mmCIF file of C-alpha atoms in Angstrom:
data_model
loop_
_atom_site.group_PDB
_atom_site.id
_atom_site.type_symbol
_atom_site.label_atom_id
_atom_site.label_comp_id
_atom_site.label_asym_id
_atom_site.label_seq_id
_atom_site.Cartn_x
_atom_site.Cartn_y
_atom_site.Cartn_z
ATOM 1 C CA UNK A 1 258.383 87.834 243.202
ATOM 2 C CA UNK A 2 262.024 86.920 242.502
ATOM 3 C CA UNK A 3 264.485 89.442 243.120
ATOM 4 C CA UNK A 4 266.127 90.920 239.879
ATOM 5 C CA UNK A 5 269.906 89.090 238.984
ATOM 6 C CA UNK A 6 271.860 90.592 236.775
ATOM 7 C CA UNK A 7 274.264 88.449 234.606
ATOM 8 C CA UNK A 8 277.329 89.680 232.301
ATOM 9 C CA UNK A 9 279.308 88.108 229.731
ATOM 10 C CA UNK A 10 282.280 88.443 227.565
ATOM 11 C CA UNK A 11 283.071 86.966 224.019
ATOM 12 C CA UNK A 12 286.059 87.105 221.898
ATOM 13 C CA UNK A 13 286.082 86.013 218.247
ATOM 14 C CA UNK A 14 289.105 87.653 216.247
ATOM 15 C CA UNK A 15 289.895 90.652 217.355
ATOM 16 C CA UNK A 16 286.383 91.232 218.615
ATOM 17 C CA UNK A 17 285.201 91.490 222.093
ATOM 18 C CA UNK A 18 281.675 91.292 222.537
ATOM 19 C CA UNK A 19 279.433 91.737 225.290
ATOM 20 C CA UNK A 20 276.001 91.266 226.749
ATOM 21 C CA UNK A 21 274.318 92.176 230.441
ATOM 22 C CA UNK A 22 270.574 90.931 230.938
ATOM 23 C CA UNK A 23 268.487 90.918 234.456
ATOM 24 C CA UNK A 24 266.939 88.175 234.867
ATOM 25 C CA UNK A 25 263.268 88.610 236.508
ATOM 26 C CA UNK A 26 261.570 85.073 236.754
ATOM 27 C CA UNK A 27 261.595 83.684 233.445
ATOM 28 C CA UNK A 28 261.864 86.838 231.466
ATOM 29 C CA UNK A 29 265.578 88.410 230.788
ATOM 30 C CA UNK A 30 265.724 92.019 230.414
ATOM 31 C CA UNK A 31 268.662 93.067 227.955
ATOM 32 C CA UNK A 32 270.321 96.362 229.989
ATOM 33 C CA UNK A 33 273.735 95.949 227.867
ATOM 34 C CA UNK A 34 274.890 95.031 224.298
ATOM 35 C CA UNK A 35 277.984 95.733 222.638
ATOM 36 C CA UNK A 36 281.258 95.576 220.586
ATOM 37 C CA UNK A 37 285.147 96.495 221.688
ATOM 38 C CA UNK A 38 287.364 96.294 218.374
ATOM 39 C CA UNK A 39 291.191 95.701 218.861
ATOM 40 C CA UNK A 40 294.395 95.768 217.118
ATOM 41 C CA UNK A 41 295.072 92.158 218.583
ATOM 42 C CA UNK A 42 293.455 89.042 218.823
ATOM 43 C CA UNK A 43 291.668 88.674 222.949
ATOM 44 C CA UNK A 44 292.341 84.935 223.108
ATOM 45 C CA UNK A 45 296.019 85.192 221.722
ATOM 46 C CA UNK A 46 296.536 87.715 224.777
ATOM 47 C CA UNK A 47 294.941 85.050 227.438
ATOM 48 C CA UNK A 48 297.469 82.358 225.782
ATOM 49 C CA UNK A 49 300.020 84.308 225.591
ATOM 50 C CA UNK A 50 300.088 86.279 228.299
ATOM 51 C CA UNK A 51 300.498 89.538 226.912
ATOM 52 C CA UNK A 52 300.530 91.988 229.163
ATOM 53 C CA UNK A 53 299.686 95.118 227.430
ATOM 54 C CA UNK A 54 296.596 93.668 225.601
ATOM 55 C CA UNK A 55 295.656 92.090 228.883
ATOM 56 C CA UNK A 56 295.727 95.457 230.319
ATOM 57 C CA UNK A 57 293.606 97.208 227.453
ATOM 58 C CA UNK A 58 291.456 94.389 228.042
ATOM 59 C CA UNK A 59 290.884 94.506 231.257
ATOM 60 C CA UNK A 60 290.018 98.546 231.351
ATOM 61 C CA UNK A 61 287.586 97.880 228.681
ATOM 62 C CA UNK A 62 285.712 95.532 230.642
ATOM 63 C CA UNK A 63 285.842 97.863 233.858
ATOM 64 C CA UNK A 64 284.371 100.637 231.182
ATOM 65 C CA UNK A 65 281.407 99.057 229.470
ATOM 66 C CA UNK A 66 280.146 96.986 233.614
ATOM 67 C CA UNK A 67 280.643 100.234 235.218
ATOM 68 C CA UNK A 68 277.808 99.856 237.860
ATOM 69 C CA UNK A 69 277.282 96.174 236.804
ATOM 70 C CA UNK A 70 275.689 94.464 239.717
ATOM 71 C CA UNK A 71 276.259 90.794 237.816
ATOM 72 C CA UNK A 72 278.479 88.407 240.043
ATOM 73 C CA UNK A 73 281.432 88.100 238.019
ATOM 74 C CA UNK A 74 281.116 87.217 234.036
ATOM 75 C CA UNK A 75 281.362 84.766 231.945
ATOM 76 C CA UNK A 76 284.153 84.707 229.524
ATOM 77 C CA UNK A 77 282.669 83.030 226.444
ATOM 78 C CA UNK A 78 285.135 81.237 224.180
ATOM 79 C CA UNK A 79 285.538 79.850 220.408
ATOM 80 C CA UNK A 80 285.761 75.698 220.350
ATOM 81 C CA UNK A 81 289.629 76.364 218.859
ATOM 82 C CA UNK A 82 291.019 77.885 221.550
ATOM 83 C CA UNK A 83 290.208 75.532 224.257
ATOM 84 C CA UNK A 84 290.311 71.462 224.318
ATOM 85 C CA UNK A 85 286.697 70.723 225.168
ATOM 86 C CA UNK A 86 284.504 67.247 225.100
ATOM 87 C CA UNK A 87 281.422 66.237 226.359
ATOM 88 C CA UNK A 88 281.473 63.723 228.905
ATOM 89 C CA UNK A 89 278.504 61.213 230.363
ATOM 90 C CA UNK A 90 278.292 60.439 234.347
ATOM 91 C CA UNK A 91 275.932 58.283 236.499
ATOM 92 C CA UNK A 92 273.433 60.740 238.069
ATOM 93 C CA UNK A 93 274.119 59.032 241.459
ATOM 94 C CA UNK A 94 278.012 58.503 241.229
ATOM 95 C CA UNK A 95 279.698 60.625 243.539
ATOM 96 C CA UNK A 96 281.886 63.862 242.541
ATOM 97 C CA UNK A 97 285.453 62.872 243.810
ATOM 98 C CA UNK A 98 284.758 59.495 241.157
ATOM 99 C CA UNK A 99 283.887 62.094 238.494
ATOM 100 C CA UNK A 100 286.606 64.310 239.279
ATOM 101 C CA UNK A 101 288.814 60.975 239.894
ATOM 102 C CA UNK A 102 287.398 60.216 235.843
ATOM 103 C CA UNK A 103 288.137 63.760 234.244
ATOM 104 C CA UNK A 104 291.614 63.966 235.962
ATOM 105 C CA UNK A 105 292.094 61.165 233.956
ATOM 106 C CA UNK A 106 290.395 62.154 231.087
ATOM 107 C CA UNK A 107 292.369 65.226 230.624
ATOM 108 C CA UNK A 108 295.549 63.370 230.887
ATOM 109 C CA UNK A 109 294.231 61.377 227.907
ATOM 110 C CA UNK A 110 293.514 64.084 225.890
ATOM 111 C CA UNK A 111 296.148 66.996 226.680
ATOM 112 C CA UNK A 112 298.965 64.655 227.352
ATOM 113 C CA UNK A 113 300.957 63.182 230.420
ATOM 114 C CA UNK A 114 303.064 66.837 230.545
ATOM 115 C CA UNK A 115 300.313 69.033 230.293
ATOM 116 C CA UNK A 116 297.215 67.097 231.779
ATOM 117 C CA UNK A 117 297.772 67.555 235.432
ATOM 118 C CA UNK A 118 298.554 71.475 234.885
ATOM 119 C CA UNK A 119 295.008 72.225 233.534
ATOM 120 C CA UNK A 120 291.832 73.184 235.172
ATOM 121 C CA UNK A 121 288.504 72.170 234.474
ATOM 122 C CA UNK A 122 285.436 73.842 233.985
ATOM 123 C CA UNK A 123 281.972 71.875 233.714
ATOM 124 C CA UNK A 124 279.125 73.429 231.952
ATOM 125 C CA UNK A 125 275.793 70.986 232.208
ATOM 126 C CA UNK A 126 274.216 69.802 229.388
ATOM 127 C CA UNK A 127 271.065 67.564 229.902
ATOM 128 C CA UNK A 128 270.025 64.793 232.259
ATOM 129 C CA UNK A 129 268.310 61.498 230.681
ATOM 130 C CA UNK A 130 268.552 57.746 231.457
ATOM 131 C CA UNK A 131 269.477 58.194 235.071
ATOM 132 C CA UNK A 132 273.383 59.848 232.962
ATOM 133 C CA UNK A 133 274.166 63.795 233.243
ATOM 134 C CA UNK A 134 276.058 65.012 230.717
ATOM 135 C CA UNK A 135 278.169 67.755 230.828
ATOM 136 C CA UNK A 136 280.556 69.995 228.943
ATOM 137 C CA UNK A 137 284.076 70.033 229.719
ATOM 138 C CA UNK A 138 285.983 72.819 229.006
ATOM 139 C CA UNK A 139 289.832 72.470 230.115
ATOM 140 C CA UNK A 140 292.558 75.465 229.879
ATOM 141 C CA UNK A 141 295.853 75.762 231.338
ATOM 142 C CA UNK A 142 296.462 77.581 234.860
ATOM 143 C CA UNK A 143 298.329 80.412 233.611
ATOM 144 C CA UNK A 144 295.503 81.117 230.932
ATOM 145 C CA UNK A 145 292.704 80.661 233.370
ATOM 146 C CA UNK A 146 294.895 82.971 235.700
ATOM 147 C CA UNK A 147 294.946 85.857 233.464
ATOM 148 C CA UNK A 148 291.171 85.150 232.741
ATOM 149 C CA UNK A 149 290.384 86.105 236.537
ATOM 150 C CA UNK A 150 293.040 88.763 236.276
ATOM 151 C CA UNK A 151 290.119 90.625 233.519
ATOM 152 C CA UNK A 152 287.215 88.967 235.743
ATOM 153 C CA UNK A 153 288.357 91.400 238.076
ATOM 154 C CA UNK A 154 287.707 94.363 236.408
ATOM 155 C CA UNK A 155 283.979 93.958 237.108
ATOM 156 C CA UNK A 156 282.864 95.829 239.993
ATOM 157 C CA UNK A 157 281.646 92.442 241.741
ATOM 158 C CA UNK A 158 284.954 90.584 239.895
ATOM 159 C CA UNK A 159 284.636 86.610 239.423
ATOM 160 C CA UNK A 160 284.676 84.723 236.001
ATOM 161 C CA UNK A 161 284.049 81.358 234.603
ATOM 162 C CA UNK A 162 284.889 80.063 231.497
ATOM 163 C CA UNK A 163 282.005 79.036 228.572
ATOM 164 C CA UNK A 164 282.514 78.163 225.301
ATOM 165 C CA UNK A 165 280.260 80.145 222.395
ATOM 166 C CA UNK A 166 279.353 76.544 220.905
ATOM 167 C CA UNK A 167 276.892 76.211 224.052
ATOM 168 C CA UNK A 168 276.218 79.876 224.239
ATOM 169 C CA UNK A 169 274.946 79.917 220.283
ATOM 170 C CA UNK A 170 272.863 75.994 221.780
ATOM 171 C CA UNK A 171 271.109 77.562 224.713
ATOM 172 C CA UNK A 172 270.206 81.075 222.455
ATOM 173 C CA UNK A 173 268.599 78.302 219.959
ATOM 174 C CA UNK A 174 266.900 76.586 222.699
ATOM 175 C CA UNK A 175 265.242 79.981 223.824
ATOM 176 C CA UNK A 176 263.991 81.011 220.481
ATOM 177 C CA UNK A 177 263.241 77.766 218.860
ATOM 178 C CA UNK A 178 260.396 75.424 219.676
ATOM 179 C CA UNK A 179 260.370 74.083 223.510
ATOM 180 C CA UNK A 180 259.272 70.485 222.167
ATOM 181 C CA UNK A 181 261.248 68.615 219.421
ATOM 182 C CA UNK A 182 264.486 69.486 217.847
ATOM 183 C CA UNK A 183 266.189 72.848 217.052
ATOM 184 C CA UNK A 184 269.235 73.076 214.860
ATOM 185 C CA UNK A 185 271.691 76.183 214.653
ATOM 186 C CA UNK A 186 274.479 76.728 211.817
ATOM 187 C CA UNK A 187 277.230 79.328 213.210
ATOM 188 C CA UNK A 188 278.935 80.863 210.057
ATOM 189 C CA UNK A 189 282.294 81.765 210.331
ATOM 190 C CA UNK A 190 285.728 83.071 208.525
ATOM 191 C CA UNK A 191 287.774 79.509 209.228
ATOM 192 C CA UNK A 192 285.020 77.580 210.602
ATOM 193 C CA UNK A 193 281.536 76.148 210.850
ATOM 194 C CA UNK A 194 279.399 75.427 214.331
ATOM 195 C CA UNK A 195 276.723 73.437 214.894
ATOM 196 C CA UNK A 196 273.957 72.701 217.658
ATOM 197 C CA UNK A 197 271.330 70.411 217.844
ATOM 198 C CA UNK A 198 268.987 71.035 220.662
ATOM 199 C CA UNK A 199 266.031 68.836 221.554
ATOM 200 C CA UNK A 200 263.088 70.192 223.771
ATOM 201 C CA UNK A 201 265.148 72.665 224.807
ATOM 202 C CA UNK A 202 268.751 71.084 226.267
ATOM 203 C CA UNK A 203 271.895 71.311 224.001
ATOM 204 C CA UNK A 204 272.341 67.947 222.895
ATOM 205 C CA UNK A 205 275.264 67.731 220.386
ATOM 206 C CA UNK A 206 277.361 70.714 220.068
ATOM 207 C CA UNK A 207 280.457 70.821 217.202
ATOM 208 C CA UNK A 208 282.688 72.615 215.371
ATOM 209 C CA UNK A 209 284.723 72.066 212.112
ATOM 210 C CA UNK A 210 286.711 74.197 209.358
ATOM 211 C CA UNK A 211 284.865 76.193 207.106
ATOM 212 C CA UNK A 212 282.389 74.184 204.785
ATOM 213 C CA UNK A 213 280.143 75.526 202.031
ATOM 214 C CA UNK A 214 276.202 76.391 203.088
ATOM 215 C CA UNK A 215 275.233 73.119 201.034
ATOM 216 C CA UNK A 216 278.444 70.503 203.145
ATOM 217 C CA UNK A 217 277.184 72.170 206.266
ATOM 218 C CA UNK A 218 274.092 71.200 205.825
ATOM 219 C CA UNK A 219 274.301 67.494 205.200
ATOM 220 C CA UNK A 220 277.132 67.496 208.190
ATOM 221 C CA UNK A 221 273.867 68.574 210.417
ATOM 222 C CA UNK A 222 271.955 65.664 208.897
ATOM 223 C CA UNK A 223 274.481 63.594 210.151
ATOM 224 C CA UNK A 224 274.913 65.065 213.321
ATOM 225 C CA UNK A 225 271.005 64.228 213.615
ATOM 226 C CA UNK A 226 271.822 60.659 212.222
ATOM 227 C CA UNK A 227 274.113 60.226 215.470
ATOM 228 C CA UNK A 228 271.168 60.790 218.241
ATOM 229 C CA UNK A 229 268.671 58.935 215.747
ATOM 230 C CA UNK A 230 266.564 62.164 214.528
ATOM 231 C CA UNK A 231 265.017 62.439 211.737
ATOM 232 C CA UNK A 232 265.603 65.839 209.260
ATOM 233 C CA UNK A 233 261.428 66.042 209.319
ATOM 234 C CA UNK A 234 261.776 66.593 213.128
ATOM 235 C CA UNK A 235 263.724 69.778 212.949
ATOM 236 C CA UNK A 236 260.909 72.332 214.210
ATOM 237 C CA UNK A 237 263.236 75.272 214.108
ATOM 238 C CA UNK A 238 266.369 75.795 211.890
ATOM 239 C CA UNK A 239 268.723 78.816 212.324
ATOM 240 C CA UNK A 240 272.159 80.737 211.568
ATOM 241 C CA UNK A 241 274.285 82.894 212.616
ATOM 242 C CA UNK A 242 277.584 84.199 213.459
ATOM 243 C CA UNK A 243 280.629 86.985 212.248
ATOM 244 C CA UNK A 244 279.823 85.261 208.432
ATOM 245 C CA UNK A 245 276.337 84.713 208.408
ATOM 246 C CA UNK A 246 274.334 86.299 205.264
ATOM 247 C CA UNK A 247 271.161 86.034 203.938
ATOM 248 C CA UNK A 248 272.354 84.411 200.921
ATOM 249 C CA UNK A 249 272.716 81.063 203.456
ATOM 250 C CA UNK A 250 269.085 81.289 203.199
ATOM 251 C CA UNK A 251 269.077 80.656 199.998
ATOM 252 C CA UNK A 252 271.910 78.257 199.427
ATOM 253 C CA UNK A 253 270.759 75.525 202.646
ATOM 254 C CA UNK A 254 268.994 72.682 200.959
ATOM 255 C CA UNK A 255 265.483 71.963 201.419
ATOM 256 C CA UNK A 256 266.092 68.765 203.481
ATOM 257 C CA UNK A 257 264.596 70.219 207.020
ATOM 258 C CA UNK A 258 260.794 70.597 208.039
ATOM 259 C CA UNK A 259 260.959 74.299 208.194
ATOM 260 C CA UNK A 260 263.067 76.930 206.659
ATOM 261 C CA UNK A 261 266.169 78.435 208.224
ATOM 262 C CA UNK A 262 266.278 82.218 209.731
ATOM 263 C CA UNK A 263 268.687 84.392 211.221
ATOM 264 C CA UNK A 264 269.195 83.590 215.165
ATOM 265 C CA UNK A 265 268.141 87.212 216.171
ATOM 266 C CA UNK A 266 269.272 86.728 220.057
ATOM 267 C CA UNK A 267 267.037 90.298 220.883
ATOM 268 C CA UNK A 268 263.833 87.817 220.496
ATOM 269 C CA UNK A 269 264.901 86.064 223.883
ATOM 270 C CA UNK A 270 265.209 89.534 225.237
ATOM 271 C CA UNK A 271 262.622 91.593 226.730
ATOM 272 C CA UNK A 272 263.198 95.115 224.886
ATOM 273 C CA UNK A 273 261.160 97.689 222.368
ATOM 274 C CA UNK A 274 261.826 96.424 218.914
ATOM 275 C CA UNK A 275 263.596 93.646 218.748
ATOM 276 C CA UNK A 276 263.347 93.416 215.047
ATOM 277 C CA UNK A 277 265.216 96.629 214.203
ATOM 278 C CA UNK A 278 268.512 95.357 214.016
ATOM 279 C CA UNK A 279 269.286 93.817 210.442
ATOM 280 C CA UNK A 280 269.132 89.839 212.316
ATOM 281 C CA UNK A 281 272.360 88.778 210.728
ATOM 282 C CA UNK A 282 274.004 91.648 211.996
ATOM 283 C CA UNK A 283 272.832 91.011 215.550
ATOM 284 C CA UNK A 284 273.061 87.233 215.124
ATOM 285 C CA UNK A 285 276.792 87.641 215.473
ATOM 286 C CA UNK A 286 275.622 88.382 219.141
ATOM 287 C CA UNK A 287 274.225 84.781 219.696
ATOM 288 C CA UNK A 288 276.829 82.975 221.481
ATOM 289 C CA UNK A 289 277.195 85.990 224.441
ATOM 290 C CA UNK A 290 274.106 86.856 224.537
ATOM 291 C CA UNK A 291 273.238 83.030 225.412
ATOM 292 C CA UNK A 292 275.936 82.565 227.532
ATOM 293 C CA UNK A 293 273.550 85.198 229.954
ATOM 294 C CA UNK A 294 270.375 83.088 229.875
#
């Protein structure tokens, strides 16, 4: 039998901090920590602007709700705004200093000449197919990724790596959705919409706009299904969630998928007693760290 391995994460949207610990035993997680720190400031203002105080509450809050965490490190999930992120395509056979050669570049494309060469990377993988991996880059300054280790620290095993919720909310959909076929997710929030496609179970196509109405959000998934040549009849499981999710969305989406749309209750990846009797749009606001742990 596998040995039990705990993993932790982190997520900040507003002035939210949310958090998540599972074990993982096998293929079964076992939820041992859920919850919410409010604050008076916004978390990812503090990591960009290096303000110490909030760092500081920050950091003591995270020591306080992993006491006796035995997770390596955590993951420190964050909001497709506050970080320039793309997905990016690689021969499976090429070797890594070409890749790395490639997203040096890449990011000096992006970021600019003054401020490419100053960031680091992180690479989250996506899916493998056609002898290409694809993979998630996630690029943030030194300084920021600095004081990002700085709260990483306060875990009694310390370490951190970025994520971004955008694959967090993906991988939650993958593990409650169908395992063949496509899986679609609709993150509802105050100044902006996500969306996930997922096909027998990888993340395909992950994005994020500005706020759009139930109805526009809908047809931008249809086109987002369009782009990797899926039909809306192929979408076995349909879900939202996030800070602004309500079960008036229910209502509002447009009957243009296979099956209906539900809440994305992340407690039904989880091995625990009831994991119905949270209200699921409540709890669905827990998606994106909750799936940054599977």
């Amino acid at each position: 039998m596998t040995d039990p391995q705990a993993r932790a994460a982190i997520a900040f949207e507003g002035e939210t901090l949310r958090y998540a610990e599972v074990e993982q035993v096998g293929t079964y997680a076992r939820l041992l920590r859920l919850g919410a720190c409010d604050f008076e400031f916004k978390p990812v203002d503090a990591l960009r602007e290096g303000d110490a105080e909030a760092l500081a509450i920050m950091r003591e809050a995270v020591g306080d709700v992993f006491e006796g965490s035995t997770a390596q490190g955590v993951r420190i999930v964050l909001p497709p705004h506050s970080v320039l992120t793309w997905t990016a395509p690689f021969p499976s056979s090429q070797p890594v200093n070409e890749r790395n050669a490639r997203l040096t570049l890449e990011t000096t494309l992006l970021a600019g000449a003054d401020r490419g060469p100053s960031m680091g990377l992180t690479l989250q993988p996506l899916y493998s197919e056609g002898g290409q991996d694809w993979v998630q880059v996630i690029a943030l300054s030194r300084q920021t990724q600095g004081r990002m280790e700085t709260i990483g620290r306060a875990m009694p095993n310390g370490g951190m790596r970025a994520s971004l919720s955008l694959l967090g909310a993906a991988r939650l959909a993958a593990a409650c959705g169908s395992e063949s076929g496509i899986t679609v997710a609709l993150g509802r929030y105050a100044h902006r919409t996500d969306y996930s496609v997922v096909r027998n179970g990888n993340p395909i196509l992950i994005a994020s706009s500005k706020a759009e109405s139930i109805p526009n959000a809908a047809f931008t998934l249809l086109r987002l299904l369009d782009r990797i040549g899926a039909n809306p009849t192929a979408v076995e499981s349909a879900f939202v969630y996030g800070d602004d999710a309500r079960a008036a969305d229910l209502d509002a989406l447009p009957h243009v998928f296979a099956n209906p749309f539900e809440p994305l209750n992340p407690l039904r990846a989880l091995l625990v007693d009831d994991p119905d009797a949270a209200d699921p749009f409540d709890v669905s606001a827990y998606a994106p760290v909750v799936g940054a742990t599977l």
